[in-house]
Amino acid sequence: MTGHGLGAAGGLEAIATIKAITTGWLHPTINQHNLEPEVTIDTVPNVKKQHEVNVGISNSFGFGGHNSVVAFAPFKP
């Protein structure tokens, strides 16, 4: 939905993940028009959706095996 940010892609995804946790809005999966009937999960097709988000995971996969995963959750002292 945002295009490829090259070196900034992981940072952009992390920000989107944190905003989903803090606001409860999930970004849509764009251009998803013909979902197969066997798919039973909510893929948030084409339109953003309000949902309670407690934890988010941001995956970043780069060329040459540069991979990382970060889990985000609200801070509760």
Short mmCIF file of N, CA and C in Angstrom, two decimals:
data_model
loop_
_atom_site.label_atom_id
_atom_site.label_comp_id
_atom_site.label_asym_id
_atom_site.label_seq_id
_atom_site.Cartn_x
_atom_site.Cartn_y
_atom_site.Cartn_z
N MET A 1 0.82 -1.19 0.00
CA MET A 1 0.00 0.00 0.00
C MET A 1 0.87 1.26 0.00
N THR A 2 2.03 1.20 0.60
CA THR A 2 2.91 2.36 0.65
C THR A 2 4.03 2.29 -0.38
N GLY A 3 4.09 1.21 -1.15
CA GLY A 3 5.22 1.03 -2.06
C GLY A 3 6.40 0.47 -1.30
N HIS A 4 7.55 0.44 -1.93
CA HIS A 4 8.74 -0.10 -1.27
C HIS A 4 9.65 1.05 -0.88
N GLY A 5 9.92 1.16 0.40
CA GLY A 5 10.76 2.23 0.91
C GLY A 5 12.24 1.90 0.91
N LEU A 6 12.64 0.84 0.21
CA LEU A 6 14.03 0.38 0.17
C LEU A 6 14.56 0.24 1.59
N GLY A 7 15.58 1.00 1.97
CA GLY A 7 16.17 0.88 3.29
C GLY A 7 15.26 1.32 4.42
N ALA A 8 14.24 2.10 4.10
CA ALA A 8 13.32 2.58 5.13
C ALA A 8 12.09 1.69 5.30
N ALA A 9 11.99 0.62 4.52
CA ALA A 9 10.79 -0.22 4.54
C ALA A 9 10.53 -0.79 5.93
N GLY A 10 11.56 -1.27 6.60
CA GLY A 10 11.39 -1.83 7.94
C GLY A 10 10.91 -0.79 8.94
N GLY A 11 11.45 0.42 8.84
CA GLY A 11 11.03 1.50 9.73
C GLY A 11 9.59 1.91 9.49
N LEU A 12 9.20 1.98 8.21
CA LEU A 12 7.82 2.33 7.88
C LEU A 12 6.85 1.26 8.39
N GLU A 13 7.24 0.00 8.24
CA GLU A 13 6.37 -1.09 8.73
C GLU A 13 6.27 -1.06 10.25
N ALA A 14 7.37 -0.77 10.93
CA ALA A 14 7.34 -0.69 12.39
C ALA A 14 6.41 0.44 12.85
N ILE A 15 6.47 1.58 12.17
CA ILE A 15 5.59 2.70 12.52
C ILE A 15 4.13 2.31 12.29
N ALA A 16 3.83 1.67 11.16
CA ALA A 16 2.46 1.25 10.88
C ALA A 16 1.97 0.25 11.92
N THR A 17 2.85 -0.63 12.38
CA THR A 17 2.48 -1.62 13.40
C THR A 17 2.17 -0.93 14.72
N ILE A 18 3.00 -0.01 15.13
CA ILE A 18 2.79 0.72 16.38
C ILE A 18 1.51 1.55 16.31
N LYS A 19 1.27 2.21 15.17
CA LYS A 19 0.04 2.99 15.01
C LYS A 19 -1.20 2.11 15.06
N ALA A 20 -1.12 0.89 14.53
CA ALA A 20 -2.25 -0.04 14.61
C ALA A 20 -2.56 -0.38 16.06
N ILE A 21 -1.51 -0.55 16.87
CA ILE A 21 -1.71 -0.86 18.29
C ILE A 21 -2.31 0.34 19.02
N THR A 22 -1.80 1.53 18.75
CA THR A 22 -2.25 2.71 19.50
C THR A 22 -3.61 3.24 19.04
N THR A 23 -3.96 3.06 17.76
CA THR A 23 -5.21 3.62 17.26
C THR A 23 -6.30 2.56 17.04
N GLY A 24 -5.90 1.31 16.85
CA GLY A 24 -6.86 0.25 16.58
C GLY A 24 -7.27 0.14 15.12
N TRP A 25 -6.66 0.91 14.23
CA TRP A 25 -6.98 0.84 12.80
C TRP A 25 -6.01 -0.09 12.10
N LEU A 26 -6.55 -1.05 11.34
CA LEU A 26 -5.73 -1.97 10.56
C LEU A 26 -5.69 -1.50 9.11
N HIS A 27 -4.49 -1.49 8.54
CA HIS A 27 -4.36 -1.11 7.13
C HIS A 27 -4.93 -2.21 6.25
N PRO A 28 -5.54 -1.82 5.16
CA PRO A 28 -6.14 -2.84 4.29
C PRO A 28 -5.12 -3.55 3.41
N THR A 29 -5.51 -4.71 2.93
CA THR A 29 -4.78 -5.40 1.88
C THR A 29 -5.40 -4.91 0.58
N ILE A 30 -4.67 -4.04 -0.15
CA ILE A 30 -5.26 -3.42 -1.34
C ILE A 30 -5.28 -4.38 -2.53
N ASN A 31 -6.14 -4.08 -3.46
CA ASN A 31 -6.31 -4.84 -4.71
C ASN A 31 -6.66 -6.30 -4.47
N GLN A 32 -7.37 -6.56 -3.42
CA GLN A 32 -7.80 -7.94 -3.13
C GLN A 32 -9.28 -8.04 -3.46
N HIS A 33 -9.56 -8.56 -4.65
CA HIS A 33 -10.94 -8.57 -5.13
C HIS A 33 -11.53 -9.97 -5.24
N ASN A 34 -10.72 -10.98 -5.49
CA ASN A 34 -11.24 -12.33 -5.71
C ASN A 34 -10.65 -13.30 -4.69
N LEU A 35 -11.06 -13.16 -3.44
CA LEU A 35 -10.56 -14.02 -2.38
C LEU A 35 -11.13 -15.43 -2.56
N GLU A 36 -10.27 -16.41 -2.44
CA GLU A 36 -10.71 -17.80 -2.58
C GLU A 36 -11.60 -18.17 -1.40
N PRO A 37 -12.65 -18.95 -1.63
CA PRO A 37 -13.60 -19.29 -0.57
C PRO A 37 -12.99 -20.09 0.57
N GLU A 38 -11.88 -20.77 0.31
CA GLU A 38 -11.24 -21.58 1.35
C GLU A 38 -10.54 -20.72 2.41
N VAL A 39 -10.28 -19.47 2.09
CA VAL A 39 -9.62 -18.57 3.04
C VAL A 39 -10.66 -18.09 4.05
N THR A 40 -10.46 -18.47 5.31
CA THR A 40 -11.46 -18.16 6.33
C THR A 40 -11.03 -17.06 7.29
N ILE A 41 -9.81 -16.54 7.16
CA ILE A 41 -9.37 -15.46 8.04
C ILE A 41 -9.78 -14.11 7.45
N ASP A 42 -9.87 -13.10 8.29
CA ASP A 42 -10.20 -11.76 7.83
C ASP A 42 -8.91 -11.10 7.35
N THR A 43 -8.78 -10.91 6.06
CA THR A 43 -7.57 -10.33 5.48
C THR A 43 -7.66 -8.82 5.31
N VAL A 44 -8.70 -8.19 5.82
CA VAL A 44 -8.95 -6.75 5.73
C VAL A 44 -8.85 -6.28 4.27
N PRO A 45 -9.71 -6.80 3.41
CA PRO A 45 -9.59 -6.47 1.99
C PRO A 45 -10.05 -5.05 1.65
N ASN A 46 -9.15 -4.27 1.05
CA ASN A 46 -9.42 -3.00 0.37
C ASN A 46 -9.86 -1.80 1.22
N VAL A 47 -10.34 -2.00 2.43
CA VAL A 47 -10.80 -0.89 3.27
C VAL A 47 -10.27 -1.11 4.69
N LYS A 48 -9.73 -0.02 5.30
CA LYS A 48 -9.21 -0.16 6.66
C LYS A 48 -10.33 -0.60 7.61
N LYS A 49 -9.92 -1.17 8.75
CA LYS A 49 -10.90 -1.74 9.68
C LYS A 49 -10.48 -1.44 11.12
N GLN A 50 -11.45 -1.12 11.96
CA GLN A 50 -11.21 -0.89 13.38
C GLN A 50 -11.18 -2.24 14.09
N HIS A 51 -10.16 -2.44 14.93
CA HIS A 51 -10.02 -3.72 15.64
C HIS A 51 -9.13 -3.50 16.86
N GLU A 52 -9.41 -4.21 17.93
CA GLU A 52 -8.54 -4.13 19.11
C GLU A 52 -7.25 -4.89 18.81
N VAL A 53 -6.12 -4.18 18.91
CA VAL A 53 -4.82 -4.79 18.64
C VAL A 53 -4.00 -4.74 19.92
N ASN A 54 -3.62 -5.90 20.44
CA ASN A 54 -2.85 -5.97 21.68
C ASN A 54 -1.36 -6.14 21.44
N VAL A 55 -1.01 -6.84 20.38
CA VAL A 55 0.39 -7.12 20.05
C VAL A 55 0.53 -7.08 18.54
N GLY A 56 1.66 -6.57 18.05
CA GLY A 56 1.93 -6.56 16.62
C GLY A 56 3.34 -7.06 16.34
N ILE A 57 3.52 -7.69 15.20
CA ILE A 57 4.82 -8.20 14.79
C ILE A 57 5.20 -7.56 13.47
N SER A 58 6.41 -7.05 13.38
CA SER A 58 6.94 -6.46 12.15
C SER A 58 8.07 -7.34 11.64
N ASN A 59 7.91 -7.87 10.43
CA ASN A 59 8.94 -8.71 9.80
C ASN A 59 9.66 -7.90 8.74
N SER A 60 10.98 -8.02 8.69
CA SER A 60 11.76 -7.39 7.64
C SER A 60 12.70 -8.43 7.05
N PHE A 61 12.61 -8.60 5.74
CA PHE A 61 13.44 -9.58 5.05
C PHE A 61 14.23 -8.86 3.96
N GLY A 62 15.55 -8.96 4.03
CA GLY A 62 16.39 -8.26 3.07
C GLY A 62 17.20 -9.21 2.23
N PHE A 63 17.88 -8.65 1.24
CA PHE A 63 18.73 -9.45 0.37
C PHE A 63 19.93 -10.00 1.15
N GLY A 64 20.36 -11.17 0.82
CA GLY A 64 21.54 -11.74 1.45
C GLY A 64 21.29 -12.30 2.83
N GLY A 65 20.04 -12.52 3.20
CA GLY A 65 19.74 -13.12 4.49
C GLY A 65 19.65 -12.15 5.64
N HIS A 66 19.48 -10.87 5.36
CA HIS A 66 19.32 -9.88 6.43
C HIS A 66 17.85 -9.87 6.85
N ASN A 67 17.54 -10.60 7.90
CA ASN A 67 16.17 -10.77 8.34
C ASN A 67 16.03 -10.34 9.80
N SER A 68 14.88 -9.77 10.13
CA SER A 68 14.62 -9.41 11.52
C SER A 68 13.13 -9.45 11.81
N VAL A 69 12.81 -9.69 13.06
CA VAL A 69 11.43 -9.69 13.53
C VAL A 69 11.40 -8.92 14.85
N VAL A 70 10.44 -8.00 14.97
CA VAL A 70 10.29 -7.23 16.20
C VAL A 70 8.83 -7.34 16.64
N ALA A 71 8.62 -7.65 17.91
CA ALA A 71 7.26 -7.70 18.47
C ALA A 71 7.02 -6.41 19.27
N PHE A 72 5.86 -5.81 19.06
CA PHE A 72 5.49 -4.59 19.77
C PHE A 72 4.23 -4.83 20.61
N ALA A 73 4.19 -4.23 21.77
CA ALA A 73 3.02 -4.28 22.63
C ALA A 73 3.00 -2.99 23.46
N PRO A 74 1.84 -2.57 23.93
CA PRO A 74 1.78 -1.35 24.74
C PRO A 74 2.56 -1.54 26.05
N PHE A 75 3.18 -0.46 26.51
CA PHE A 75 3.89 -0.47 27.77
C PHE A 75 2.90 -0.25 28.89
N LYS A 76 2.87 -1.17 29.86
CA LYS A 76 1.99 -1.05 31.01
C LYS A 76 2.84 -1.21 32.26
N PRO A 77 3.12 -0.08 32.96
CA PRO A 77 3.99 -0.17 34.15
C PRO A 77 3.37 -0.93 35.29
#
